[in-house]
Short mmCIF file of C-alpha atoms and ligand atoms in Angstrom, two decimals:
data_model
loop_
_atom_site.label_atom_id
_atom_site.label_comp_id
_atom_site.label_asym_id
_atom_site.label_seq_id
_atom_site.Cartn_x
_atom_site.Cartn_y
_atom_site.Cartn_z
CA MET T 12 49.05 73.58 -166.32
CA ILE T 13 48.47 70.30 -164.57
CA THR T 14 48.11 66.74 -165.88
CA LEU T 15 45.63 64.45 -164.15
CA LYS T 16 45.77 60.76 -164.99
CA PHE T 17 42.85 58.59 -163.92
CA GLY T 18 43.38 54.82 -163.80
CA GLY T 19 40.91 52.13 -164.80
CA THR T 20 39.27 51.76 -161.41
CA SER T 21 38.90 55.54 -161.15
CA VAL T 22 36.71 55.41 -164.27
CA GLY T 23 35.29 51.96 -163.45
CA ASN T 24 31.66 52.93 -162.92
CA ALA T 25 29.25 55.87 -162.92
CA GLU T 26 29.91 56.83 -159.32
CA ARG T 27 33.69 56.89 -159.79
CA ILE T 28 33.42 58.84 -163.04
CA ARG T 29 31.40 61.50 -161.26
CA GLN T 30 34.09 61.69 -158.57
CA VAL T 31 36.65 62.12 -161.36
CA CYS T 32 34.66 64.98 -162.86
CA GLN T 33 34.43 66.64 -159.46
CA ILE T 34 38.22 66.44 -159.09
CA VAL T 35 38.78 67.82 -162.59
CA LYS T 36 36.37 70.66 -161.93
CA SER T 37 38.21 71.61 -158.75
CA GLU T 38 41.43 72.03 -160.78
CA LEU T 39 40.01 74.25 -163.54
CA THR T 40 42.28 77.18 -162.76
CA ARG T 41 45.30 75.01 -163.60
CA LYS T 42 43.97 74.04 -167.06
CA PRO T 43 43.98 70.27 -166.60
CA ILE T 44 45.03 67.77 -169.22
CA VAL T 45 43.01 64.70 -168.26
CA VAL T 46 44.50 61.34 -169.27
CA VAL T 47 42.16 58.39 -168.86
CA SER T 48 42.43 54.59 -168.84
CA ALA T 49 39.81 52.13 -169.99
CA HIS T 50 37.02 51.28 -167.53
CA ASN T 51 38.00 48.74 -164.91
CA SER T 52 35.67 47.45 -162.20
CA PRO T 53 34.78 44.04 -160.78
CA SER T 54 32.06 43.80 -163.43
CA VAL T 55 33.91 45.43 -166.35
CA HIS T 56 37.62 44.77 -166.91
CA MET T 57 37.52 46.50 -170.27
CA THR T 58 41.08 45.98 -171.53
CA ASP T 59 41.02 42.34 -170.40
CA ALA T 60 37.62 41.89 -172.07
CA LEU T 61 38.92 43.34 -175.34
CA VAL T 62 41.92 41.00 -175.23
CA ALA T 63 39.77 37.96 -174.41
CA THR T 64 37.31 38.81 -177.20
CA ALA T 65 40.15 39.03 -179.74
CA ARG T 66 41.70 35.74 -178.58
CA ALA T 67 38.37 33.97 -178.86
CA ALA T 68 37.98 35.43 -182.35
CA ARG T 69 41.35 34.01 -183.38
CA GLU T 70 39.94 30.59 -182.42
CA GLY T 71 36.95 31.31 -184.63
CA LYS T 72 34.45 32.64 -182.11
CA ALA T 73 33.49 36.22 -182.95
CA ASP T 74 31.31 37.57 -180.15
CA THR T 75 31.53 41.18 -179.01
CA THR T 76 28.44 41.11 -176.79
CA LYS T 77 30.35 41.34 -173.52
CA VAL T 78 32.29 44.44 -174.55
CA GLN T 79 29.24 46.09 -176.06
CA GLU T 80 27.03 45.44 -173.06
CA ALA T 81 29.65 46.63 -170.60
CA GLN T 82 30.29 49.87 -172.48
CA ARG T 83 26.61 50.57 -173.12
CA GLY T 84 25.88 49.86 -169.46
CA ILE T 85 28.28 52.57 -168.33
CA CYS T 86 26.85 55.00 -170.89
CA ARG T 87 23.32 54.23 -169.73
CA ASP T 88 24.20 54.74 -166.04
CA LEU T 89 25.59 58.18 -166.86
CA GLY T 90 23.04 59.26 -169.44
CA VAL T 91 25.73 59.36 -172.14
CA ASP T 92 24.24 59.24 -175.65
CA ALA T 93 26.57 56.57 -177.03
CA GLU T 94 25.47 57.31 -180.58
CA ALA T 95 26.03 61.06 -180.35
CA VAL T 96 29.49 60.89 -178.75
CA GLY T 97 30.77 58.34 -181.27
CA ILE T 98 30.89 55.29 -179.00
CA GLU T 99 28.39 53.32 -181.09
CA ARG T 100 30.56 53.92 -184.14
CA LEU T 101 33.60 52.59 -182.25
CA LEU T 102 31.66 49.53 -181.08
CA GLU T 103 30.62 48.90 -184.67
CA ARG T 104 34.24 49.14 -185.83
CA PHE T 105 35.37 46.87 -183.03
CA ASP T 106 32.78 44.31 -184.11
CA GLN T 107 34.06 44.44 -187.68
CA LEU T 108 37.64 44.03 -186.51
CA ILE T 109 36.73 41.00 -184.41
CA LYS T 110 34.90 39.42 -187.34
CA GLY T 111 37.99 40.02 -189.45
CA ILE T 112 40.22 38.32 -186.89
CA ALA T 113 37.85 35.34 -186.76
CA MET T 114 37.83 35.09 -190.52
CA ILE T 115 41.61 35.12 -190.89
CA GLY T 116 42.28 33.18 -187.69
CA GLU T 117 45.29 35.36 -186.95
CA LEU T 118 46.02 37.89 -184.24
CA THR T 119 49.28 39.81 -184.62
CA PRO T 120 50.72 42.13 -181.94
CA ARG T 121 49.85 45.00 -184.27
CA THR T 122 46.21 43.99 -184.45
CA MET T 123 46.15 43.39 -180.69
CA ASP T 124 47.15 47.02 -180.13
CA VAL T 125 44.22 48.20 -182.25
CA VAL T 126 41.94 45.88 -180.26
CA MET T 127 43.15 47.23 -176.91
CA SER T 128 42.94 50.87 -178.03
CA PHE T 129 39.14 50.80 -178.05
CA GLY T 130 38.96 50.83 -174.24
CA GLU T 131 40.66 54.20 -173.78
CA ARG T 132 39.00 55.68 -176.86
CA MET T 133 35.57 54.89 -175.42
CA SER T 134 36.22 55.91 -171.81
CA GLY T 135 37.74 59.22 -172.94
CA ARG T 136 34.50 60.08 -174.71
CA VAL T 137 32.44 59.10 -171.68
CA VAL T 138 34.44 61.25 -169.25
CA ASN T 139 34.41 64.21 -171.62
CA ASP T 140 30.67 63.99 -172.11
CA VAL T 141 29.89 63.82 -168.39
CA LEU T 142 32.21 66.76 -167.72
CA ARG T 143 30.37 68.83 -170.28
CA ARG T 144 26.77 67.82 -169.67
CA GLU T 145 26.63 67.22 -165.92
CA PHE T 146 29.42 69.41 -164.64
CA GLY T 147 29.16 72.29 -167.07
CA VAL T 148 32.86 72.17 -167.89
CA ASP T 149 33.93 73.36 -171.33
CA SER T 150 36.14 70.35 -172.04
CA ILE T 151 37.08 68.76 -175.33
CA TYR T 152 38.14 65.24 -176.20
CA ARG T 153 41.00 64.33 -178.52
CA SER T 154 42.62 60.90 -178.57
CA SER T 155 46.39 60.86 -178.06
CA VAL T 156 46.59 59.42 -181.59
CA SER T 157 44.81 62.39 -183.13
CA LEU T 158 46.92 64.79 -181.06
CA GLY T 159 49.91 63.32 -182.87
CA LEU T 160 51.65 61.32 -180.13
CA ARG T 161 54.05 58.98 -181.93
CA THR T 162 56.01 55.89 -180.94
CA ASP T 163 58.24 53.31 -182.60
CA ALA T 164 56.60 50.20 -184.04
CA ASN T 165 57.32 47.95 -181.05
CA PHE T 166 53.68 46.85 -180.80
CA GLY T 167 52.56 45.89 -177.29
CA ALA T 168 55.33 47.90 -175.59
CA ALA T 169 56.06 50.86 -177.84
CA HIS T 170 58.53 53.63 -176.97
CA PRO T 171 57.37 57.22 -177.33
CA ASP T 172 59.15 59.35 -179.90
CA PRO T 173 60.10 62.70 -178.35
CA ARG T 174 60.37 64.22 -181.83
CA SER T 175 56.58 64.13 -181.97
CA PHE T 176 56.18 66.11 -178.73
CA PRO T 177 56.48 69.69 -180.04
CA ALA T 178 53.67 69.14 -182.55
CA VAL T 179 51.44 67.71 -179.81
CA ALA T 180 52.22 70.71 -177.61
CA LYS T 181 51.39 73.04 -180.49
CA GLN T 182 48.04 71.33 -181.12
CA ILE T 183 47.08 71.60 -177.47
CA GLU T 184 48.14 75.22 -177.40
CA ASP T 185 46.06 75.99 -180.49
CA LEU T 186 43.02 74.18 -179.10
CA ASN T 187 43.51 76.03 -175.80
CA PRO T 188 40.66 74.20 -174.04
CA ASP T 189 39.55 74.71 -170.45
CA VAL T 190 40.01 70.95 -170.07
CA LEU T 191 41.45 68.48 -172.55
CA VAL T 192 40.47 64.84 -172.11
CA THR T 193 42.78 62.41 -173.86
CA THR T 194 43.63 58.71 -173.95
CA GLY T 195 46.31 57.03 -171.87
CA PHE T 196 48.10 53.87 -173.00
CA ILE T 197 47.86 54.42 -176.77
CA ALA T 198 49.70 56.29 -179.51
CA ALA T 199 50.61 55.58 -183.15
CA THR T 200 53.58 54.99 -185.41
CA ASP T 201 54.67 57.58 -187.97
CA ASP T 202 52.51 55.88 -190.57
CA GLY T 203 49.45 55.94 -188.35
CA GLN T 204 49.35 52.39 -186.96
CA ILE T 205 47.98 52.33 -183.43
CA THR T 206 50.44 51.24 -180.73
CA THR T 207 50.26 50.71 -176.96
CA LEU T 208 52.83 51.45 -174.26
CA GLY T 209 52.39 48.10 -172.49
CA ARG T 210 49.80 47.04 -169.93
CA GLY T 211 49.33 49.65 -167.24
CA GLY T 212 50.88 52.20 -169.61
CA SER T 213 48.48 55.06 -168.88
CA ASP T 214 50.70 56.15 -165.99
CA TYR T 215 53.49 56.58 -168.51
CA SER T 216 51.13 58.54 -170.79
CA GLY T 217 50.37 60.77 -167.81
CA THR T 218 53.99 61.84 -167.35
CA ILE T 219 54.54 62.03 -171.12
CA PHE T 220 51.67 64.52 -171.37
CA GLY T 221 52.99 66.30 -168.30
CA ALA T 222 56.33 66.73 -170.06
CA ILE T 223 54.76 67.77 -173.36
CA THR T 224 52.61 70.45 -171.80
CA GLY T 225 55.21 71.62 -169.30
CA SER T 226 52.84 70.79 -166.45
CA GLU T 227 53.77 71.99 -163.00
CA GLU T 228 52.64 68.63 -161.59
CA VAL T 229 51.36 65.25 -162.75
CA GLN T 230 48.75 63.58 -160.57
CA ILE T 231 48.16 59.85 -160.84
CA TRP T 232 44.70 59.11 -159.46
CA THR T 233 44.15 55.48 -158.49
CA ASP T 234 42.34 53.23 -156.00
CA VAL T 235 44.83 53.51 -153.11
CA SER T 236 46.05 56.56 -151.18
CA GLY T 237 49.48 56.77 -152.77
CA VAL T 238 52.47 54.49 -153.04
CA MET T 239 52.46 52.25 -149.99
CA THR T 240 55.07 50.55 -147.85
CA THR T 241 54.25 47.38 -149.78
CA ASP T 242 51.50 45.92 -151.97
CA PRO T 243 48.37 46.30 -149.81
CA ARG T 244 47.05 43.06 -151.27
CA ILE T 245 49.88 41.25 -149.45
CA VAL T 246 50.08 43.17 -146.17
CA ASP T 247 46.92 44.58 -144.56
CA GLY T 248 48.92 47.07 -142.55
CA ALA T 249 50.68 48.63 -145.57
CA ARG T 250 50.84 52.40 -145.12
CA SER T 251 50.86 55.29 -147.53
CA ILE T 252 54.32 56.89 -147.98
CA PRO T 253 54.18 60.72 -147.85
CA GLU T 254 57.26 61.39 -150.01
CA LEU T 255 59.52 59.49 -152.40
CA THR T 256 62.40 60.52 -154.61
CA PHE T 257 62.29 59.93 -158.36
CA MET T 258 64.96 57.27 -157.89
CA GLU T 259 63.01 55.44 -155.21
CA ALA T 260 59.75 55.52 -157.15
CA SER T 261 61.49 54.45 -160.32
CA GLU T 262 63.15 51.52 -158.58
CA LEU T 263 59.83 50.45 -157.02
CA ALA T 264 58.02 50.70 -160.35
CA TRP T 265 60.61 48.63 -162.25
CA TYR T 266 60.65 46.05 -159.49
CA GLY T 267 56.95 45.38 -159.45
CA ALA T 268 54.96 48.06 -157.55
CA LYS T 269 51.94 47.90 -159.85
CA VAL T 270 50.70 51.34 -158.82
CA LEU T 271 53.19 52.88 -161.30
CA HIS T 272 54.04 51.60 -164.78
CA PRO T 273 57.83 51.00 -164.86
CA ALA T 274 58.62 53.83 -167.29
CA THR T 275 56.41 56.43 -165.55
CA MET T 276 59.23 58.25 -163.82
CA ILE T 277 61.37 58.78 -166.94
CA PRO T 278 59.60 61.91 -168.34
CA ALA T 279 59.10 63.25 -164.81
CA MET T 280 62.80 62.93 -163.98
CA GLU T 281 63.94 64.35 -167.30
CA ASN T 282 61.75 67.41 -166.86
CA ASP T 283 61.83 67.62 -163.07
CA ILE T 284 58.05 67.45 -162.72
CA PRO T 285 56.70 66.29 -159.35
CA VAL T 286 54.30 63.35 -159.50
CA ARG T 287 51.56 62.97 -156.93
CA VAL T 288 49.77 59.66 -156.44
CA LYS T 289 46.27 60.06 -155.04
CA ASN T 290 43.09 58.15 -154.27
CA THR T 291 40.00 59.02 -156.34
CA SER T 292 37.74 57.74 -153.55
CA ASP T 293 39.55 59.79 -150.89
CA PRO T 294 40.67 63.02 -152.57
CA GLY T 295 41.34 64.70 -149.21
CA HIS T 296 44.16 62.25 -148.45
CA PRO T 297 47.51 63.80 -149.43
CA GLY T 298 48.77 60.57 -151.02
CA THR T 299 52.40 60.37 -152.10
CA VAL T 300 54.44 63.10 -153.71
CA ILE T 301 57.43 62.03 -155.79
CA ARG T 302 60.13 64.58 -156.50
CA ARG T 303 63.84 64.92 -157.10
CA SER T 304 64.88 65.10 -153.50
CA VAL T 305 63.19 64.63 -150.18
CA VAL T 306 64.19 65.78 -146.71
CA GLU T 307 63.99 62.75 -144.43
CA ALA T 308 62.59 63.33 -140.99
CA ALA T 309 64.86 62.16 -138.18
CA GLY T 310 63.92 58.66 -137.12
CA SER T 311 62.08 57.84 -140.35
CA PRO T 312 62.38 54.20 -141.45
CA VAL T 313 65.56 53.44 -143.37
CA ALA T 314 63.59 51.71 -146.14
CA LYS T 315 60.64 53.26 -147.97
CA SER T 316 58.88 50.30 -149.49
CA VAL T 317 59.06 46.63 -150.42
CA ALA T 318 58.18 45.75 -154.02
CA VAL T 319 57.38 42.31 -155.38
CA LEU T 320 57.83 41.03 -158.91
CA ASN T 321 56.31 37.63 -159.62
CA GLY T 322 56.92 35.23 -162.49
CA VAL T 323 60.69 35.72 -162.45
CA GLN T 324 62.89 33.01 -163.98
CA LEU T 325 66.26 32.04 -162.52
CA ILE T 326 68.90 30.68 -164.89
CA THR T 327 71.94 29.09 -163.33
CA ILE T 328 74.93 28.39 -165.54
CA THR T 329 77.68 26.18 -164.15
CA THR T 330 81.02 25.14 -165.51
CA GLY T 331 84.03 23.46 -164.00
CA ARG T 332 86.26 25.29 -166.37
CA MET T 333 85.30 28.87 -165.76
CA PHE T 334 88.14 29.66 -163.40
CA GLY T 335 90.58 31.75 -165.37
CA ALA T 336 88.78 31.12 -168.62
CA HIS T 337 88.86 34.39 -170.48
CA GLY T 338 85.73 35.36 -172.25
CA PHE T 339 83.33 32.95 -170.52
CA MET T 340 81.09 35.75 -169.27
CA SER T 341 81.00 37.53 -172.56
CA LYS T 342 80.16 34.24 -174.30
CA VAL T 343 77.20 33.74 -171.96
CA PHE T 344 75.89 37.27 -172.31
CA ASP T 345 76.37 37.18 -176.04
CA VAL T 346 73.93 34.26 -176.17
CA PHE T 347 71.35 36.19 -174.11
CA ASN T 348 71.88 39.20 -176.29
CA ARG T 349 71.44 37.32 -179.56
CA ASN T 350 68.23 35.76 -178.26
CA GLY T 351 66.80 39.08 -177.03
CA VAL T 352 66.64 37.96 -173.39
CA ASP T 353 66.42 40.82 -170.86
CA ILE T 354 68.29 40.29 -167.62
CA HIS T 355 67.71 42.09 -164.34
CA MET T 356 69.89 40.50 -161.69
CA ILE T 357 73.26 38.79 -161.88
CA ALA T 358 75.36 36.91 -159.33
CA THR T 359 78.63 35.17 -160.09
CA SER T 360 81.12 32.85 -158.49
CA GLU T 361 84.17 31.11 -159.87
CA VAL T 362 82.12 28.22 -161.20
CA SER T 363 78.67 29.63 -161.82
CA ILE T 364 76.64 32.56 -163.04
CA SER T 365 73.05 33.09 -161.94
CA VAL T 366 70.82 35.53 -163.76
CA THR T 367 67.16 36.41 -163.45
CA THR T 368 64.83 37.44 -166.25
CA PRO T 369 61.33 38.89 -166.05
CA LYS T 370 58.17 36.99 -166.80
CA GLY T 371 57.43 36.31 -170.44
CA GLN T 372 61.05 36.18 -171.59
CA HIS T 373 61.63 33.18 -173.83
CA VAL T 374 64.80 31.70 -172.41
CA GLU T 375 64.59 28.20 -173.90
CA LYS T 376 66.64 28.90 -177.01
CA ALA T 377 69.33 30.73 -175.08
CA ALA T 378 69.50 27.86 -172.59
CA GLU T 379 69.95 25.35 -175.44
CA GLN T 380 72.82 27.35 -176.88
CA ILE T 381 74.58 27.78 -173.53
CA LYS T 382 74.30 24.02 -172.99
CA GLU T 383 76.86 23.64 -175.74
CA PHE T 384 79.57 24.93 -173.41
CA ALA T 385 78.17 24.82 -169.84
CA ASP T 386 75.47 23.27 -167.65
CA VAL T 387 72.20 25.21 -167.43
CA ALA T 388 69.25 25.00 -165.06
CA VAL T 389 66.11 27.12 -165.35
CA ASP T 390 63.85 27.70 -162.32
CA ARG T 391 60.52 29.29 -163.05
CA ASP T 392 57.93 30.64 -160.59
CA MET T 393 60.38 32.73 -158.65
CA SER T 394 59.68 36.15 -157.14
CA LEU T 395 61.98 39.08 -156.71
CA ILE T 396 61.52 41.10 -153.51
CA SER T 397 63.09 44.55 -153.48
CA VAL T 398 63.61 46.63 -150.36
CA VAL T 399 64.01 50.22 -151.54
CA GLY T 400 65.08 53.47 -149.89
CA GLU T 401 67.72 56.12 -150.46
CA LYS T 402 68.46 56.24 -146.75
CA MET T 403 69.75 52.67 -146.95
CA LYS T 404 72.77 54.12 -148.70
CA GLY T 405 75.42 54.47 -146.06
CA THR T 406 73.30 53.09 -143.21
CA PRO T 407 75.09 50.07 -141.80
CA GLY T 408 73.25 46.93 -140.80
CA VAL T 409 70.35 47.08 -143.27
CA ALA T 410 71.33 43.88 -145.04
CA ALA T 411 71.55 42.14 -141.67
CA ARG T 412 68.03 43.28 -140.75
CA VAL T 413 66.73 42.11 -144.12
CA THR T 414 68.35 38.68 -143.91
CA GLY T 415 67.32 38.41 -140.27
CA ALA T 416 63.68 38.95 -141.21
CA MET T 417 64.04 36.38 -143.97
CA ALA T 418 65.46 33.86 -141.51
CA ARG T 419 62.47 34.41 -139.19
CA SER T 420 60.06 33.91 -142.07
CA GLY T 421 61.67 30.55 -142.78
CA VAL T 422 61.84 31.37 -146.49
CA SER T 423 65.15 30.57 -148.11
CA ILE T 424 66.88 33.16 -150.28
CA ARG T 425 67.95 31.82 -153.64
CA MET T 426 69.87 34.90 -154.65
CA ILE T 427 70.57 38.29 -153.09
CA SER T 428 72.00 41.47 -154.53
CA GLN T 429 72.57 45.04 -153.56
CA GLY T 430 72.71 47.33 -156.56
CA ALA T 431 75.53 49.76 -157.15
CA THR T 432 73.26 52.66 -156.17
CA GLU T 433 72.75 51.00 -152.77
CA ILE T 434 69.13 52.08 -152.66
CA ASN T 435 67.81 48.59 -153.34
CA ILE T 436 68.38 45.17 -151.78
CA ALA T 437 66.88 42.46 -153.95
CA LEU T 438 66.06 38.94 -152.86
CA LEU T 439 64.95 36.03 -154.98
CA VAL T 440 62.58 33.51 -153.40
CA ARG T 441 60.08 30.90 -154.56
CA GLU T 442 56.83 32.52 -155.65
CA ASN T 443 54.71 30.33 -153.36
CA GLN T 444 56.66 31.65 -150.34
CA VAL T 445 56.82 35.31 -151.25
CA LYS T 446 53.89 36.53 -149.14
CA ARG T 447 55.31 35.02 -145.97
CA ALA T 448 58.66 36.64 -146.65
CA VAL T 449 57.17 40.07 -147.44
CA ARG T 450 55.02 40.09 -144.30
CA GLU T 451 58.05 39.43 -142.12
CA LEU T 452 60.14 42.02 -143.98
CA HIS T 453 57.37 44.61 -143.62
CA LYS T 454 57.20 43.91 -139.91
CA GLU T 455 60.95 44.37 -139.55
CA MET T 456 61.27 47.52 -141.62
CA PHE T 457 58.02 49.41 -140.83
CA GLU T 458 56.03 48.03 -137.90
P1 LIG G 29 45.01 52.02 -161.86
O1 LIG G 29 43.85 51.32 -162.45
O2 LIG G 29 44.64 53.27 -161.15
O3 LIG G 29 46.13 52.21 -162.85
P2 LIG G 29 46.45 49.79 -160.73
O4 LIG G 29 45.61 48.61 -160.36
O5 LIG G 29 47.24 49.70 -161.97
O6 LIG G 29 45.53 51.08 -160.70
O7 LIG G 29 47.47 50.11 -159.53
C1 LIG G 29 46.98 50.28 -158.20
C2 LIG G 29 47.15 48.99 -157.42
O8 LIG G 29 48.55 48.68 -157.31
C3 LIG G 29 46.70 49.05 -156.00
O9 LIG G 29 45.31 48.80 -155.90
C4 LIG G 29 47.52 47.96 -155.31
O10 LIG G 29 46.81 46.76 -155.26
C5 LIG G 29 48.70 47.75 -156.26
N1 LIG G 29 50.00 47.97 -155.61
C6 LIG G 29 51.07 47.14 -155.66
N2 LIG G 29 52.10 47.62 -154.99
C7 LIG G 29 51.71 48.81 -154.46
C8 LIG G 29 52.34 49.79 -153.65
N3 LIG G 29 53.62 49.66 -153.23
N4 LIG G 29 51.64 50.87 -153.31
C9 LIG G 29 50.37 51.04 -153.72
N5 LIG G 29 49.71 50.14 -154.49
C10 LIG G 29 50.37 49.03 -154.87
N1 LIG G 30 43.90 50.04 -169.94
C1 LIG G 30 45.31 49.65 -170.00
C2 LIG G 30 45.52 48.38 -169.23
O1 LIG G 30 44.60 47.85 -168.64
C3 LIG G 30 46.24 50.74 -169.58
C4 LIG G 30 46.13 51.19 -168.14
O2 LIG G 30 45.15 50.89 -167.47
O3 LIG G 30 47.06 51.88 -167.69
O4 LIG G 30 46.60 47.86 -169.22
MG1 LIG G 31 47.71 51.03 -163.52
#
């Protein structure tokens, strides 16, 4: 078996969807499980449109026209009978939900997950219908919810429950379709409430389904030819990387490479399933293959890629009395812990501790509480740059090259750390200077 995940842009319009069907058809012998995202194109950002519609409803404005027109437009372009495949019924339900939100004036994370689920549930039906009608493939559609994929109730960023996997596998086995089209991004709690895995979560769904079905490979089809040496939106000359290890890909994903949702590598690593990242518009390009270990060619660059995470917050805690004061650290981290603040980078000296937290973490309360025993400063709008590569381990002089490139870029480093695994050097800089820094780093490491 093989699992093929198609991202939003890959199902963004009629032309792309036909390319997707062509790719699926060419893999028929491997019994593909097809995991799809909601439509995403310059004219239809479906998940964003669903979110915006719900937010407007909370403020009292219930108007689903944009979502309806976008979805019907795609159906029309592909000759999909929206009524017959159940899309009209979903649009009707979405409209009722939006009216409900407007009436109550409340939008909980739980409701937001139901709102966002409509995107994948509609695009799954579209892809399945085109496969059947136009491409003559005997495929069936089942949402991941109806297949029985379960998560905890952490709405907006739910964690899959592996105990639900055997039943999903059994269902798929019983259905035994030539092709199964299912939904990325969504699942449900034990009591049937719809959940989502976090924005961009369809990649994660892809490897979850790969693990469930014992796929020989998971392919992530997107709008670039694999994982690149850095975000191609920052550096024009970014190149596709032929091979990455699970560790490298995982590090890149957690540290901001948008091409993979952070948790994507977990099921792949646990089950040792190779993941291939490929371009829907250029299927002949080999893309990137991610596997447990990779044989490095002699003379290959010491780093594999540079990832960027924006919206990072830097919290600096200073005290004159820290030297020798037992328990100061644990006191600080206890405050973060009690306030549910996630931390990803730490640097300490005798008189200060600096920590970074990802975007969206509410650090205000923690900062107030720390102020009772130390001085606290919070810097927002920082970016974390990560230079990643297993070969960096044990290669002397990498840090010097990295800091040298930073010096040439003229961007000052607020914090620097090399993780214990030595496959990542992370640098914190101001967000408005990050592009300059990344371009210079890319030049040094790859050009
Ligand atoms: P999809 O809709 O297929 O899930 P995404 O937009 O989520 O696609 O991810 C693909 C995008 O990720 C690329 O278009 C690119 O702009 C961005 N990106 C950021 N970092 C990288 C990287 N290192 N390699 C490739 N793409 C990257
Ligand atoms: N449609 C969802 C999103 O836009 C999930 C995904 O695309 O992976 O976040
Ligand atoms: Mg994505």
